[in-house]
PDB file of C-alpha atoms in Angstrom:
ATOM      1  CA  UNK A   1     -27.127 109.369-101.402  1.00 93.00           C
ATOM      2  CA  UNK A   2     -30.081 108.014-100.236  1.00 94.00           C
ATOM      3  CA  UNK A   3     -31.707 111.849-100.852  1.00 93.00           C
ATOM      4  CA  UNK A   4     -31.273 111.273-104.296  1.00 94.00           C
ATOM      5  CA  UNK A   5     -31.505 107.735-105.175  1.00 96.00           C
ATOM      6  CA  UNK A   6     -35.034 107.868-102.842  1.00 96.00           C
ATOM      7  CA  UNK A   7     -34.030 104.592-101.248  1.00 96.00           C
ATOM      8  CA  UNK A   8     -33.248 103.759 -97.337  1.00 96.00           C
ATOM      9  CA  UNK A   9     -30.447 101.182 -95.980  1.00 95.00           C
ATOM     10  CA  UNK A  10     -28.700  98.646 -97.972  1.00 96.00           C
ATOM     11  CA  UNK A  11     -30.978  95.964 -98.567  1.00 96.00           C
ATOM     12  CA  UNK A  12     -34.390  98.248 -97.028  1.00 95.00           C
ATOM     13  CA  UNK A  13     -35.393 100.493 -94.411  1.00 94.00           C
ATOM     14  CA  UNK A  14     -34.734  97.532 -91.592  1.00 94.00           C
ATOM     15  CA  UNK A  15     -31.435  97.739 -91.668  1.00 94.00           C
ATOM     16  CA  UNK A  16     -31.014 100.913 -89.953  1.00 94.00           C
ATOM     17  CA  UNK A  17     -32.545  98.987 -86.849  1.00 91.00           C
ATOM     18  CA  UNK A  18     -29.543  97.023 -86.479  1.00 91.00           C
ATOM     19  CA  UNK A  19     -28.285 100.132 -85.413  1.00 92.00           C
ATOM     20  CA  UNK A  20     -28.689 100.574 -81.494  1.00 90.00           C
ATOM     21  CA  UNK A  21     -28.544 104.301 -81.316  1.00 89.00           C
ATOM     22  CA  UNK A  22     -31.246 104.310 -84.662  1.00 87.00           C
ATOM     23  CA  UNK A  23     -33.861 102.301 -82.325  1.00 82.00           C
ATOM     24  CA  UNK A  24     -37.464 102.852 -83.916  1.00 87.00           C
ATOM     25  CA  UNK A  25     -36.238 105.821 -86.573  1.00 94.00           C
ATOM     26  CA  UNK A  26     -34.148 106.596 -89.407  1.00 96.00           C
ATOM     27  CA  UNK A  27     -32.293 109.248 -91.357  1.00 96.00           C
ATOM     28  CA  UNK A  28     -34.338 112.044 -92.333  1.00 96.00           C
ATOM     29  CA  UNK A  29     -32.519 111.166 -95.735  1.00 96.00           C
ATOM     30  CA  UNK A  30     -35.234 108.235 -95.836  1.00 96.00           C
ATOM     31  CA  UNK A  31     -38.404 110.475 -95.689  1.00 96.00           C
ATOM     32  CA  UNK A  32     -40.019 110.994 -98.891  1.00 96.00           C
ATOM     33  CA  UNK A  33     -40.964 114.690 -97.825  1.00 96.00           C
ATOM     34  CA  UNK A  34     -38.017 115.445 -96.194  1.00 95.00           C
ATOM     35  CA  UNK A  35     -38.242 117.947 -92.868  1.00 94.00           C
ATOM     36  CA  UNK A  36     -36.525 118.080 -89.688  1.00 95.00           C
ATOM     37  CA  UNK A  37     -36.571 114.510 -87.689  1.00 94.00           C
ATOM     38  CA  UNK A  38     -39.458 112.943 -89.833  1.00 94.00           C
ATOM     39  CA  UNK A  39     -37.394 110.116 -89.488  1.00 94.00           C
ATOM     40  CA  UNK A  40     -38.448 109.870 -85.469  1.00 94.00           C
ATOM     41  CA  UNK A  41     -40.941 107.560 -85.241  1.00 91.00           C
ATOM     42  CA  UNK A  42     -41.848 107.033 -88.294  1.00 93.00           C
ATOM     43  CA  UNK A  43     -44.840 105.554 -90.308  1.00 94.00           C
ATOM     44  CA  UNK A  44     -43.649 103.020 -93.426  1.00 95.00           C
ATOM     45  CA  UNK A  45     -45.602 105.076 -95.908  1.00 96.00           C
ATOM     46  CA  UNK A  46     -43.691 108.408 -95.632  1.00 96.00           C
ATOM     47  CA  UNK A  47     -40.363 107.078 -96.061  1.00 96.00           C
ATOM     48  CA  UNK A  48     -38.716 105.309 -98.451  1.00 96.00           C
ATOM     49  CA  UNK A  49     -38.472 101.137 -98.551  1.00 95.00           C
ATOM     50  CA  UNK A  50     -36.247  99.950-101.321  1.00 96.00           C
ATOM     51  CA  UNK A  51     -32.779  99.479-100.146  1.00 96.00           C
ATOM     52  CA  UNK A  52     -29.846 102.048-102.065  1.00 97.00           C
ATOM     53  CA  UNK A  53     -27.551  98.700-103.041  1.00 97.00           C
ATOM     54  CA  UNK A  54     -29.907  97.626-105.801  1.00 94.00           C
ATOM     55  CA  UNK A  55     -30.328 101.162-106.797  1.00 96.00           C
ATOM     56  CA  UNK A  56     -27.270 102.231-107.024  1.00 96.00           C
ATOM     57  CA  UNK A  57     -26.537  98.619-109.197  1.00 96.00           C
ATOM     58  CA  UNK A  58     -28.922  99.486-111.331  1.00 95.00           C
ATOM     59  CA  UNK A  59     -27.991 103.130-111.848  1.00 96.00           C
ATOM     60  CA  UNK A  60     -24.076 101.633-112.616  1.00 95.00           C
ATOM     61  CA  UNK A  61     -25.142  99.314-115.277  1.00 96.00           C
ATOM     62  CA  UNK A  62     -27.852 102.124-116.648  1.00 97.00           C
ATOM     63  CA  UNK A  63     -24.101 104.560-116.942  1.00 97.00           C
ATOM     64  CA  UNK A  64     -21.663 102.083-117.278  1.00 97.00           C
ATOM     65  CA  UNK A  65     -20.692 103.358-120.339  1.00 97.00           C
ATOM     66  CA  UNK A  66     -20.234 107.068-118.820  1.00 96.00           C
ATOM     67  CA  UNK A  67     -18.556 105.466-115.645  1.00 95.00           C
ATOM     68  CA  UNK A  68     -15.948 103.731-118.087  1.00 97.00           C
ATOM     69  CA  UNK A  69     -15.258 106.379-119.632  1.00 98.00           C
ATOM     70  CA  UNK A  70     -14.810 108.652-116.835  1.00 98.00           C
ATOM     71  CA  UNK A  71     -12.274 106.173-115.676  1.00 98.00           C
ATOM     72  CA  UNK A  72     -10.115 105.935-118.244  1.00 98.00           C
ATOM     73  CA  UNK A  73     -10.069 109.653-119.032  1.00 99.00           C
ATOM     74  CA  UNK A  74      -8.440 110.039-115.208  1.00 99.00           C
ATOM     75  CA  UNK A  75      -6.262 106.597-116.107  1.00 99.00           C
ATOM     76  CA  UNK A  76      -4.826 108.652-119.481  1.00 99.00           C
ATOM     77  CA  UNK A  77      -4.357 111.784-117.688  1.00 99.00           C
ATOM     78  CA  UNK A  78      -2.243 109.862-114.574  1.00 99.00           C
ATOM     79  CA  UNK A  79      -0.339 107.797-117.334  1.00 99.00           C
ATOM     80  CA  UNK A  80       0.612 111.324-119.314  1.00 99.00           C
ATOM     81  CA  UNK A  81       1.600 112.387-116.404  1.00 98.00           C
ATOM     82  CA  UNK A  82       3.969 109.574-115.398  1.00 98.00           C
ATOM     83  CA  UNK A  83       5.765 109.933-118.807  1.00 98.00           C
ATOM     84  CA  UNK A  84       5.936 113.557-118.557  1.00 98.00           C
ATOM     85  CA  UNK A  85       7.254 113.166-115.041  1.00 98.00           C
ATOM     86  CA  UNK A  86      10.021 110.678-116.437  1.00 96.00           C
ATOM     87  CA  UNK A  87      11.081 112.754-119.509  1.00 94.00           C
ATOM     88  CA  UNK A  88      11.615 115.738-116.949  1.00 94.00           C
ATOM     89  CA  UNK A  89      13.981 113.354-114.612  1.00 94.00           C
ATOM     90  CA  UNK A  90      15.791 112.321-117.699  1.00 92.00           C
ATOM     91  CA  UNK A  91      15.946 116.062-119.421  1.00 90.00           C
ATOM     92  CA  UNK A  92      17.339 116.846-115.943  1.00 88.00           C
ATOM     93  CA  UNK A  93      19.650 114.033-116.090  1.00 87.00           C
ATOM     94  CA  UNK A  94      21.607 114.838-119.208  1.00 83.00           C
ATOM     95  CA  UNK A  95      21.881 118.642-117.813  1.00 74.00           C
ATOM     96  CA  UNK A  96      23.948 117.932-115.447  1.00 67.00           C
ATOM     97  CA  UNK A  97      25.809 115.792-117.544  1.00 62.00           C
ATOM     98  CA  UNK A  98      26.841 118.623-119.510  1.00 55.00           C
ATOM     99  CA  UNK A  99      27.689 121.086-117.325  1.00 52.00           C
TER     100      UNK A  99
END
């Protein structure tokens, strides 16, 4: 995520220093050239400072239509299914009713 939104952390690159284990680096996912452990030690230029929450806001309201959309195409298909489901229990039903 960070990769391709180009941002690092949630608010900036400082939050990955309230990490202990992340003392003094972060993900290579935060390097703007990307390569193995250029996030060791790093220098505030090469990586990436914004923070992903805002970006990822901003790419939401940018799509929201698309997002929407998206979610009500999965709501239709799980509603169809529900009344398909019930119209099988109920074609069931009445089979056994005749027999």
């Amino acid at each position: 995520m960070q990769k391709d939104f180009k941002c690092c952390g949630a608010a900036n690159y400082t939050d990955w220093e309230k990490i202990p284990t992340m003392a003094s680096r972060v993900p290579d996912s935060c390097c703007v050239n990307i390569t193995n452990n250029c996030g060791v030690h790093f220098v505030v230029k090469d990586i990436h400072t914004e923070g992903c929450v805002e970006k990822i806001a901003a790419w939401l309201r940018k799509n929201v239509l698309v997002v929407a959309a998206a979610a009500l195409g999965i709501a239709f298909v799980e509603i169809l299914g529900i009344v398909l489901a019930c119209c099988l229990v109920k074609s069931i039903r009445s089979g056994y009713e005749v027999m």
